[in-house]
Coordinates of C-alpha atoms and ligand atoms in Angstrom, one line a residue:
Chain V
M23 CA 15.1 10.4 43.9
K24 CA 17.8 13.1 42.7
L25 CA 16.4 12.4 39.3
F26 CA 12.8 13.4 40.5
R27 CA 14.3 16.3 42.4
M28 CA 16.0 17.6 39.1
L29 CA 13.1 17.0 37.2
G30 CA 11.0 18.9 39.4
I31 CA 13.2 22.0 39.4
S32 CA 13.4 21.6 35.4
F33 CA 9.5 21.7 35.3
R34 CA 9.3 24.6 37.9
D35 CA 12.0 26.8 35.5
A36 CA 10.0 25.7 32.4
F37 CA 6.9 26.9 33.7
K38 CA 8.4 30.1 34.9
S39 CA 9.7 30.9 31.7
V40 CA 6.6 30.3 29.8
F41 CA 4.9 33.0 31.7
R42 CA 7.9 35.1 31.9
N43 CA 8.1 35.6 28.2
F44 CA 4.2 35.1 28.0
S45 CA 3.4 37.2 24.6
L46 CA 5.9 35.0 22.8
S47 CA 4.7 31.9 24.4
L48 CA 1.2 32.9 23.4
A49 CA 2.1 33.1 19.7
S50 CA 3.7 29.5 19.9
I51 CA 0.6 28.3 21.7
S52 CA -1.7 29.7 19.3
C53 CA 0.2 28.3 16.4
I54 CA 0.1 25.2 17.8
T55 CA -3.3 25.6 18.6
I56 CA -4.4 26.3 14.9
T57 CA -2.1 23.5 13.7
L58 CA -3.8 20.7 16.0
I59 CA -7.4 21.8 15.3
I60 CA -6.4 21.0 11.5
V61 CA -4.7 17.6 12.7
A62 CA -7.6 16.7 14.7
V63 CA -10.1 17.4 11.7
A64 CA -7.7 15.5 9.7
I65 CA -7.6 12.6 12.0
I66 CA -11.1 12.6 12.5
A67 CA -12.0 12.6 8.8
S68 CA -9.4 10.1 7.6
F69 CA -10.6 7.4 10.4
N70 CA -14.1 8.1 9.4
V71 CA -13.3 7.5 5.7
Q72 CA -11.3 4.4 6.3
N73 CA -14.1 3.2 8.6
F74 CA -17.0 3.7 6.1
T75 CA -15.0 2.4 3.3
K76 CA -14.3 -0.6 5.0
E77 CA -18.1 -0.7 5.8
I78 CA -18.9 -0.5 2.0
E79 CA -16.2 -2.8 0.9
K80 CA -18.0 -5.4 3.3
D81 CA -21.0 -5.2 1.3
L82 CA -19.4 -5.3 -2.1
T83 CA -20.7 -8.2 -3.9
I84 CA -19.8 -9.7 -7.4
V85 CA -22.8 -10.6 -9.7
V86 CA -22.0 -13.4 -12.3
F87 CA -24.5 -13.5 -15.2
M88 CA -24.4 -16.8 -17.0
E89 CA -25.2 -16.7 -20.8
N90 CA -28.7 -17.2 -21.8
D91 CA -28.3 -20.5 -23.3
A92 CA -26.2 -22.1 -20.5
T93 CA -27.4 -25.7 -19.8
E94 CA -28.0 -26.9 -16.2
E95 CA -24.9 -28.8 -16.4
E96 CA -22.7 -25.8 -17.7
V97 CA -24.1 -23.8 -14.8
L98 CA -23.3 -26.6 -12.3
N99 CA -19.8 -26.7 -13.7
A100 CA -19.5 -23.1 -13.4
K101 CA -20.5 -23.3 -9.6
N102 CA -18.0 -26.0 -9.2
Q103 CA -15.3 -23.9 -10.5
L104 CA -16.5 -21.0 -8.4
E105 CA -16.0 -23.0 -5.3
K106 CA -12.6 -23.8 -6.1
M107 CA -11.5 -20.1 -6.2
K108 CA -9.6 -19.1 -2.9
N109 CA -10.8 -15.6 -2.7
I110 CA -14.3 -16.6 -2.6
A111 CA -16.2 -16.7 0.7
K112 CA -19.9 -17.3 -0.3
I113 CA -21.8 -18.1 -3.2
T114 CA -25.6 -17.6 -3.8
F115 CA -27.4 -19.0 -7.0
E116 CA -30.2 -17.7 -8.4
S117 CA -31.8 -19.4 -11.3
K118 CA -33.6 -17.9 -14.2
E119 CA -37.0 -19.4 -12.9
K120 CA -36.4 -17.8 -9.3
V121 CA -35.5 -14.3 -10.9
K122 CA -38.7 -14.7 -13.0
E123 CA -40.7 -15.5 -9.9
E124 CA -39.6 -12.6 -8.1
M125 CA -40.2 -10.3 -10.5
S126 CA -43.5 -11.5 -11.1
K127 CA -44.4 -11.2 -7.7
E128 CA -43.5 -7.4 -8.2
S129 CA -45.8 -6.4 -10.6
E130 CA -48.5 -7.9 -12.9
V131 CA -46.9 -6.2 -15.9
F132 CA -44.1 -8.0 -15.7
D133 CA -45.7 -11.0 -15.1
T134 CA -47.7 -10.9 -18.3
V135 CA -44.6 -10.1 -20.3
M136 CA -42.7 -12.8 -18.9
S137 CA -45.1 -15.4 -19.4
S138 CA -44.5 -14.8 -23.1
W139 CA -41.0 -15.8 -23.1
T140 CA -39.9 -19.4 -23.7
D141 CA -36.9 -21.0 -22.4
E142 CA -34.9 -20.2 -25.5
D143 CA -35.4 -16.6 -26.1
T144 CA -35.9 -15.5 -22.5
P145 CA -33.5 -12.5 -21.7
L146 CA -33.3 -13.6 -18.1
K147 CA -29.9 -15.4 -16.8
D148 CA -28.9 -17.5 -13.9
T149 CA -26.9 -15.4 -11.7
F150 CA -24.2 -16.1 -8.8
Q151 CA -24.1 -13.7 -6.0
I152 CA -20.5 -13.8 -4.8
K153 CA -18.9 -12.5 -1.5
V154 CA -15.1 -12.3 -1.5
K155 CA -12.8 -12.6 1.3
N156 CA -10.3 -9.9 0.4
V157 CA -12.1 -6.8 -1.3
E158 CA -8.6 -5.8 -2.5
K159 CA -8.3 -8.6 -4.8
I160 CA -12.0 -8.2 -6.2
R161 CA -10.7 -7.1 -9.5
N162 CA -8.5 -10.1 -9.9
T163 CA -11.2 -12.5 -8.9
A164 CA -13.8 -10.8 -11.3
N165 CA -11.3 -11.3 -14.0
N166 CA -10.8 -15.1 -13.2
I167 CA -14.6 -15.5 -13.2
K168 CA -14.9 -14.1 -16.5
R169 CA -12.9 -17.0 -18.0
I170 CA -15.3 -19.6 -16.9
K171 CA -17.1 -21.2 -19.6
K172 CA -20.5 -19.7 -20.4
V173 CA -20.2 -16.8 -18.0
A174 CA -21.5 -13.7 -19.9
T175 CA -20.7 -10.8 -17.6
V176 CA -19.3 -10.2 -14.2
K177 CA -20.1 -7.0 -12.4
Y178 CA -19.0 -5.4 -9.1
G179 CA -19.3 -1.9 -7.5
E180 CA -16.0 -1.0 -9.2
G181 CA -16.8 2.6 -9.8
M182 CA -18.3 3.9 -6.8
V183 CA -15.9 2.5 -4.3
D184 CA -12.7 3.4 -6.2
Q185 CA -13.9 6.9 -7.0
L186 CA -14.9 7.4 -3.4
V187 CA -11.8 6.1 -2.0
S188 CA -9.6 8.3 -4.5
A189 CA -11.6 11.4 -3.9
F190 CA -11.0 11.2 -0.2
S191 CA -7.3 10.2 -0.5
S192 CA -6.6 13.4 -2.6
I193 CA -8.4 15.3 0.2
T194 CA -6.2 13.6 2.6
K195 CA -2.9 14.2 0.8
V196 CA -3.9 18.1 0.6
T197 CA -4.6 18.0 4.5
Y198 CA -1.3 16.2 4.9
G199 CA 0.5 19.0 3.0
I200 CA -1.1 21.6 4.9
V201 CA -0.5 20.1 8.4
I202 CA 3.3 19.9 7.4
A203 CA 3.5 23.3 6.4
L204 CA 1.8 24.2 9.7
I205 CA 4.1 22.2 11.7
L206 CA 6.9 23.6 10.1
V207 CA 5.7 27.2 11.1
T208 CA 4.9 26.3 14.4
V209 CA 8.4 24.5 15.0
F210 CA 10.2 27.7 13.8
L211 CA 7.8 29.5 16.2
I212 CA 8.8 27.6 19.1
I213 CA 12.4 27.5 18.2
N214 CA 12.5 31.3 18.7
T215 CA 10.5 31.4 21.8
I216 CA 13.0 29.0 23.3
K217 CA 16.0 31.0 21.8
L218 CA 14.6 34.2 23.7
T219 CA 14.2 32.3 26.9
I220 CA 18.0 30.9 26.4
F221 CA 19.2 34.3 25.8
S222 CA 17.3 36.0 28.7
R223 CA 18.9 33.2 31.2
K224 CA 22.4 33.5 29.7
R225 CA 23.8 34.8 32.8
E226 CA 22.0 31.8 34.9
I227 CA 23.3 29.4 32.4
S228 CA 27.0 30.6 32.6
I229 CA 26.8 30.2 36.5
M230 CA 25.3 26.8 36.2
R231 CA 28.1 25.7 34.2
L232 CA 30.6 27.3 36.7
V233 CA 29.1 25.6 39.7
G234 CA 29.0 22.2 37.8
A235 CA 25.5 21.6 36.3
S236 CA 25.6 18.6 34.0
N237 CA 24.4 19.4 30.3
M238 CA 21.3 17.6 31.0
T239 CA 20.2 19.7 33.8
I240 CA 21.2 23.0 31.9
K241 CA 19.2 21.7 28.9
M242 CA 16.1 20.0 30.5
P243 CA 14.2 23.1 31.5
F244 CA 14.2 24.5 27.9
I245 CA 13.2 21.2 26.3
I246 CA 10.5 20.8 29.0
E247 CA 9.3 24.6 28.0
G248 CA 8.8 23.4 24.6
M249 CA 6.9 20.5 25.5
I250 CA 4.8 22.5 28.1
L251 CA 3.8 24.8 24.9
G252 CA 2.8 21.9 23.2
A253 CA 0.5 20.7 25.9
I254 CA -1.1 23.9 26.4
G255 CA -1.6 24.4 22.8
S256 CA -3.4 21.1 22.6
I257 CA -6.2 22.1 25.1
V258 CA -8.5 24.1 22.8
P259 CA -8.1 21.3 19.7
I260 CA -9.0 18.7 22.0
L261 CA -12.0 20.5 23.3
I262 CA -13.1 21.2 19.8
A263 CA -12.4 17.7 18.6
T264 CA -14.4 16.2 21.4
F265 CA -17.4 18.5 21.4
G266 CA -17.5 19.0 17.7
Y267 CA -17.3 15.4 16.8
L268 CA -20.2 14.8 19.5
A269 CA -22.4 17.4 18.3
F270 CA -21.4 16.4 14.6
Y271 CA -22.4 12.5 15.5
N272 CA -25.5 13.5 17.2
H273 CA -26.8 16.0 14.6
F274 CA -26.6 13.6 11.9
D275 CA -27.5 10.5 13.8
G276 CA -24.3 8.6 13.2
Y277 CA -25.0 8.4 9.3
L278 CA -23.6 10.9 6.7
F279 CA -25.7 11.8 3.6
S280 CA -26.9 8.2 3.3
K281 CA -27.2 5.0 5.5
L282 CA -24.3 3.8 3.5
I283 CA -21.8 6.2 5.2
L284 CA -21.6 5.2 8.6
L285 CA -19.8 7.4 11.2
I286 CA -17.5 6.1 13.8
Q287 CA -19.1 5.8 17.2
P288 CA -17.8 8.9 19.5
E289 CA -16.8 6.5 22.2
P290 CA -13.7 5.6 22.6
F291 CA -12.8 7.6 19.4
I292 CA -12.8 10.8 20.7
Y293 CA -10.4 9.8 23.9
T294 CA -7.9 8.2 21.4
T295 CA -8.1 11.2 19.0
S296 CA -7.7 13.6 22.2
I297 CA -4.6 11.5 23.4
A298 CA -3.1 11.5 19.7
I299 CA -3.5 15.3 19.5
F300 CA -2.0 15.7 23.0
I301 CA 1.1 13.5 22.0
I302 CA 1.5 15.5 18.9
G303 CA 1.4 18.8 20.4
I304 CA 4.1 17.7 22.9
I305 CA 6.4 15.9 20.4
V306 CA 6.1 19.1 18.2
G307 CA 7.1 21.2 21.0
M308 CA 9.9 19.0 21.7
I309 CA 11.4 19.1 18.4
G310 CA 11.2 22.7 18.4
S311 CA 12.7 23.1 21.9
S312 CA 15.4 20.6 21.2
T313 CA 16.3 22.4 18.1
A314 CA 16.9 25.7 19.7
V315 CA 18.9 23.9 22.7
R316 CA 21.2 22.4 20.0
K317 CA 21.5 25.5 18.0
Y318 CA 21.8 28.2 20.8
L319 CA 22.9 26.4 24.0
K320 CA 26.5 25.2 23.1
V321 CA 27.8 23.3 25.8
Chain Q
M25 CA 54.7 14.5 44.7
K26 CA 51.6 13.0 46.2
M27 CA 50.8 16.2 48.0
D28 CA 50.2 18.1 44.7
L29 CA 46.9 19.0 44.0
I30 CA 47.6 20.8 40.6
R31 CA 50.4 19.8 38.2
L32 CA 51.1 21.7 34.9
K33 CA 53.8 20.6 32.6
N34 CA 55.1 22.5 29.5
V35 CA 51.9 24.3 29.2
T36 CA 51.5 26.5 26.4
K37 CA 48.2 28.5 25.4
Q38 CA 47.9 30.1 21.9
Y39 CA 44.8 31.8 21.4
K40 CA 42.8 31.6 17.8
N41 CA 44.2 35.3 17.2
G42 CA 47.8 34.1 17.3
V43 CA 48.5 35.7 21.0
T44 CA 50.4 33.4 23.0
A45 CA 49.2 33.8 26.5
I46 CA 50.9 31.3 28.3
Q47 CA 54.3 30.0 27.4
D48 CA 56.0 26.5 28.4
L49 CA 54.6 26.8 32.1
T50 CA 55.5 23.7 34.2
L51 CA 54.1 24.4 37.7
S52 CA 52.9 22.2 40.8
I53 CA 50.8 23.4 43.6
K54 CA 50.4 21.5 46.9
K55 CA 47.3 20.7 48.6
G56 CA 46.2 23.3 51.3
S57 CA 48.6 25.9 50.0
F58 CA 47.5 29.5 49.3
N59 CA 48.9 31.1 46.0
F60 CA 49.0 34.3 44.4
V61 CA 49.5 34.7 40.8
I62 CA 50.7 38.1 40.0
G63 CA 51.8 40.0 37.0
G64 CA 51.1 42.8 35.0
S65 CA 47.8 43.4 32.6
G66 CA 47.8 40.7 29.9
S67 CA 50.5 38.4 31.5
G68 CA 48.4 35.4 31.3
K69 CA 47.0 35.3 34.8
S70 CA 43.4 34.6 33.8
T71 CA 44.0 32.4 31.0
L72 CA 45.9 30.1 33.7
I73 CA 43.1 30.3 36.0
K74 CA 40.5 29.3 33.1
M75 CA 42.7 26.5 32.0
L76 CA 42.5 25.1 35.6
Y77 CA 38.7 25.0 35.5
R78 CA 38.7 24.1 31.7
E79 CA 37.2 26.9 30.4
E80 CA 40.2 27.2 28.0
K81 CA 42.1 24.2 26.8
P82 CA 46.0 24.3 26.6
T83 CA 47.5 24.3 23.0
T84 CA 50.1 21.9 24.2
G85 CA 51.2 20.5 27.5
Q86 CA 49.5 18.7 30.4
I87 CA 47.2 19.9 33.3
V88 CA 46.4 17.7 36.1
V89 CA 43.9 19.1 38.8
G90 CA 43.0 16.9 41.8
G91 CA 43.9 13.8 39.9
V92 CA 41.8 14.7 36.5
N93 CA 43.5 15.0 33.5
V94 CA 41.9 18.4 32.6
V95 CA 43.2 18.3 28.8
R96 CA 41.8 14.9 28.0
L97 CA 38.4 15.9 29.6
R98 CA 35.6 15.5 27.4
N99 CA 33.1 18.3 27.2
S100 CA 30.3 16.5 28.5
K101 CA 32.2 15.7 31.7
V102 CA 33.6 19.0 32.7
Y103 CA 30.9 19.4 35.2
K104 CA 32.5 16.9 37.2
L105 CA 35.5 18.9 37.4
R106 CA 33.7 22.0 38.4
R107 CA 31.9 20.2 41.3
K108 CA 35.5 19.6 42.6
L109 CA 36.5 23.4 42.7
G110 CA 34.9 26.9 43.3
I111 CA 35.5 29.9 41.0
V112 CA 35.2 33.6 42.4
F113 CA 35.4 36.6 39.9
Q114 CA 36.1 40.3 39.9
D115 CA 32.5 40.9 39.2
Y116 CA 30.8 38.5 41.6
R117 CA 28.4 37.1 39.1
L118 CA 25.5 36.8 41.5
L119 CA 21.8 36.4 40.0
P120 CA 20.0 39.8 40.9
K121 CA 16.6 38.4 41.3
L122 CA 17.7 35.7 43.8
T123 CA 18.3 36.6 47.5
V124 CA 21.7 36.0 49.2
Y125 CA 20.4 32.6 50.7
E126 CA 19.0 31.5 46.8
N127 CA 22.1 32.7 45.1
V128 CA 24.3 30.3 47.3
N129 CA 21.8 27.8 47.3
F130 CA 21.7 27.9 43.6
A131 CA 24.9 26.0 43.1
M132 CA 23.4 23.2 45.5
E133 CA 20.2 22.9 43.5
V134 CA 21.7 22.5 40.0
I135 CA 23.9 19.5 40.8
G136 CA 20.8 18.1 42.6
A137 CA 21.4 18.1 46.4
S138 CA 18.7 17.5 48.8
K139 CA 17.0 20.5 50.3
V140 CA 18.0 19.4 53.8
E141 CA 21.7 19.1 52.9
S142 CA 21.6 22.1 50.8
R143 CA 20.1 24.2 53.6
K144 CA 22.7 23.1 56.1
K145 CA 25.7 23.6 53.8
V146 CA 24.5 27.1 52.7
L147 CA 23.8 28.4 56.0
K148 CA 27.4 27.0 56.9
A149 CA 28.9 28.8 54.0
L150 CA 27.1 32.1 54.8
E151 CA 28.4 32.0 58.2
V152 CA 32.0 31.6 57.1
V153 CA 32.0 34.6 55.1
G154 CA 30.0 36.4 57.9
L155 CA 26.6 36.9 56.1
K156 CA 24.3 35.0 58.0
N157 CA 22.4 38.2 59.0
K158 CA 21.7 39.1 55.6
I159 CA 20.3 36.0 53.8
H160 CA 17.1 37.5 52.8
N161 CA 18.6 40.5 51.1
Y162 CA 19.1 40.9 47.3
P163 CA 22.4 41.6 45.7
D164 CA 21.5 45.4 45.1
Q165 CA 20.9 45.7 48.6
L166 CA 24.7 44.8 49.6
S167 CA 28.0 46.6 49.4
G168 CA 30.6 45.2 46.8
G169 CA 32.3 43.6 49.6
E170 CA 29.3 41.9 50.8
Q171 CA 28.3 40.9 47.4
Q172 CA 32.0 39.3 46.7
R173 CA 31.3 37.5 50.0
V174 CA 28.2 36.0 48.8
A175 CA 30.2 35.0 45.7
I176 CA 32.8 33.2 48.0
A177 CA 30.2 31.5 49.7
R178 CA 28.6 30.0 46.8
A179 CA 31.8 29.0 45.4
I180 CA 32.7 26.9 48.8
V181 CA 29.1 25.6 49.4
N182 CA 29.9 22.4 48.1
E183 CA 33.3 22.1 50.1
P184 CA 35.6 22.1 47.2
K185 CA 39.0 21.2 47.2
L186 CA 40.4 24.0 45.3
L187 CA 39.1 27.7 45.3
L188 CA 40.1 29.8 42.1
C189 CA 39.8 33.6 42.6
D190 CA 40.6 35.9 39.5
E191 CA 41.2 39.3 40.7
P192 CA 38.3 39.2 43.6
T193 CA 39.1 42.5 45.1
G194 CA 39.5 44.3 41.8
N195 CA 36.3 46.2 42.3
L196 CA 36.8 46.9 46.0
D197 CA 38.5 49.6 48.2
P198 CA 41.3 48.6 50.3
D199 CA 39.4 48.1 53.4
M200 CA 36.8 46.0 51.7
S201 CA 39.5 44.2 49.8
M202 CA 41.3 43.1 53.3
E203 CA 37.9 42.0 54.5
I204 CA 37.8 39.4 51.5
M205 CA 41.5 38.4 52.2
K206 CA 40.7 37.6 55.9
V207 CA 37.6 35.4 54.6
L208 CA 39.8 33.7 52.1
D209 CA 42.6 33.0 54.6
T210 CA 40.1 31.5 57.1
I211 CA 38.8 29.2 54.5
N212 CA 42.3 28.2 53.6
K213 CA 43.3 27.6 57.2
E214 CA 40.2 26.1 58.6
T215 CA 39.1 23.7 55.9
G216 CA 42.6 23.3 54.0
T217 CA 41.2 24.6 50.9
T218 CA 43.6 25.1 48.2
I219 CA 43.6 28.9 47.0
I220 CA 44.8 30.1 44.0
M221 CA 44.2 33.8 43.4
A222 CA 45.0 36.1 40.6
T223 CA 45.8 39.8 41.5
H224 CA 47.8 42.9 40.8
D225 CA 47.1 44.3 44.0
K226 CA 50.8 44.9 45.7
D227 CA 49.6 45.6 49.1
I228 CA 47.4 42.5 49.6
V229 CA 50.3 40.4 48.2
N230 CA 52.8 42.0 50.5
R231 CA 50.8 41.8 53.7
M232 CA 49.5 38.1 53.3
K233 CA 53.0 36.8 52.9
K234 CA 51.6 33.7 50.8
Q235 CA 53.4 31.7 47.9
V236 CA 53.8 33.9 44.9
I237 CA 53.7 32.9 41.1
T238 CA 55.0 35.6 39.2
L239 CA 54.0 35.7 35.3
K240 CA 55.5 37.9 32.6
D241 CA 54.3 37.8 29.1
G242 CA 52.9 34.4 29.7
R243 CA 56.2 32.9 31.2
L244 CA 56.9 31.9 34.9
V245 CA 59.5 34.3 36.1
N246 CA 59.4 33.6 39.6
F247 CA 57.7 31.0 42.4
K248 CA 58.4 31.7 45.9
E249 CA 57.1 31.0 49.3
K250 CA 56.0 34.0 51.5
G251 CA 56.8 36.0 48.4
T252 CA 56.3 39.7 47.9
Y253 CA 55.3 41.8 44.8
N254 CA 58.6 42.2 43.3
N255 CA 58.5 45.3 40.9
E256 CA 61.5 44.4 39.0
A257 CA 60.3 40.8 38.3
V258 CA 56.9 42.5 37.2
Ligands
LIG405 N1 39.6 34.9 24.5 C1 40.7 35.4 24.1 N2 41.3 35.6 22.7 C2 42.3 36.1 22.3 N3 43.4 36.5 23.1 C3 43.2 36.5 24.3 C4 41.8 36.0 25.0 N4 41.8 36.1 26.1 C5 43.1 36.6 26.6 N5 43.9 36.8 25.6 C6 45.2 37.5 25.4 O1 46.0 36.8 26.2 C7 46.9 37.5 26.7 C8 46.7 37.1 28.4 O2 45.6 37.5 28.8 P1 45.0 37.2 30.1 O3 45.2 35.9 30.7 O4 43.5 37.9 30.3 O5 45.9 38.2 31.1 P2 45.7 38.8 32.5 O6 44.4 38.2 33.2 O7 46.9 38.6 33.3 O8 45.5 40.3 32.2 C9 46.5 38.9 26.4 O9 47.3 39.3 25.5 C10 45.0 38.9 25.9 O10 45.1 39.9 25.1
LIG406 MG1 42.9 38.9 34.1

């Protein structure tokens, strides 16, 4: 009961000071707003990148080409060895004959060319298509498969995924750098805002001490003031993130560039993002205000 | 001994700049007593009072106020001592943007008292100092004497055992000063609040006939019941 009463008083005083020093508060709020907009974009981008790289990885297939002269027995042996490997989820075999059949169906030119090939000089190969359980170990698995007898080549989409992921991860790193720099500037501004409030309430604080206010009671309004600045600063970024993402998603129909890059469904993604932005805003505000209290409100 | 509210033992206070403001002071003050602390400017009156509410710590010696060992009290617990006492200064220290009522209520609010309890106590305190008809005025609409009475009301609103006053009449003319003294005397007599008041106003001391603690250069030179302002001692 008493705790709630004190908290209520702290909130009242904090709100009062936000509006009393409004020009300075506004500077802090604007800075938080800019920072949080960038944070929001970073969150939305990095989660989407994570999401679609996962999607792409799911489709990742290892294709194993046997030597042209591999006998049926040797192919069977290779299949047995593949089945023993731990990281392999699914094996689909396609024989030379089946490849030939499929290609013949596609065009008559292929058909006439291929009918001249004998079993000995055919360039066609028996293949296995393999899905792995753990994509991160795909390189390892591919290397193991290469060692199997009569395996000619092993292919998987190494280039594409790796490049995509590394491109996005460097973008992410740069974004994090910018976000951290902006947060530092924001914290600095909040410290100054709260410092001014502390100085403008010096008389009040000294009287509070005289009449026996606890340290917590004295400090709380200032800490809450920073949190309020953070909360107010998160309003515009939340609106931008929510409506911006919705518009973006609808404009591209849920895909970016190609069907390969699938965007995250707006719901509940935008809600969790909004909550994250709100919490980050409050935490940044609190870091600023508690630093100011520690530095300028000696008790 | 049990009746002592305050006990000082061999208290010395040396400020960082090397000035010794209080020297080897041993003193005890009885519950319910009214004490003047007199002495010339710089004799250590304010320093003594500051040590009692733990604004300053003695360099050596012991101070016990209402059973609290003030010297060993941790900074974070000082507020507990402050809630047991009231403090009044020469310059009133009111908040200019608050009304009389709000200024007194401020002391209740920051210690977390409920509105109902606060209201009762604030009105009672303002009645004691005779300002019940001015509760909605702002400090700048009051005379010096009235402002000081608001400060006294704020100091006694939480019913402290001890009231410390550092030159409370220092800014007031003799008439207003006597008004303040009447209020303090009433508080002392009616609620048994122990009062310690630093002053260099001869008239007041001689008229009131209370206990007098005389300091000179930080030393206790005289401690008399029903004392007067003794020029030779000072
Ligand atoms: N904060 C301080 N720092 C250094 N010296 C001080 C401080 N406060 C008081 N003094 C010195 O201590 C002595 C006693 O001061 P004070 O207690 O204020 O005396 P009084 O109230 O009787 O005039 C004076 O010499 C004064 O200059
Ligand atoms: Mg003094």
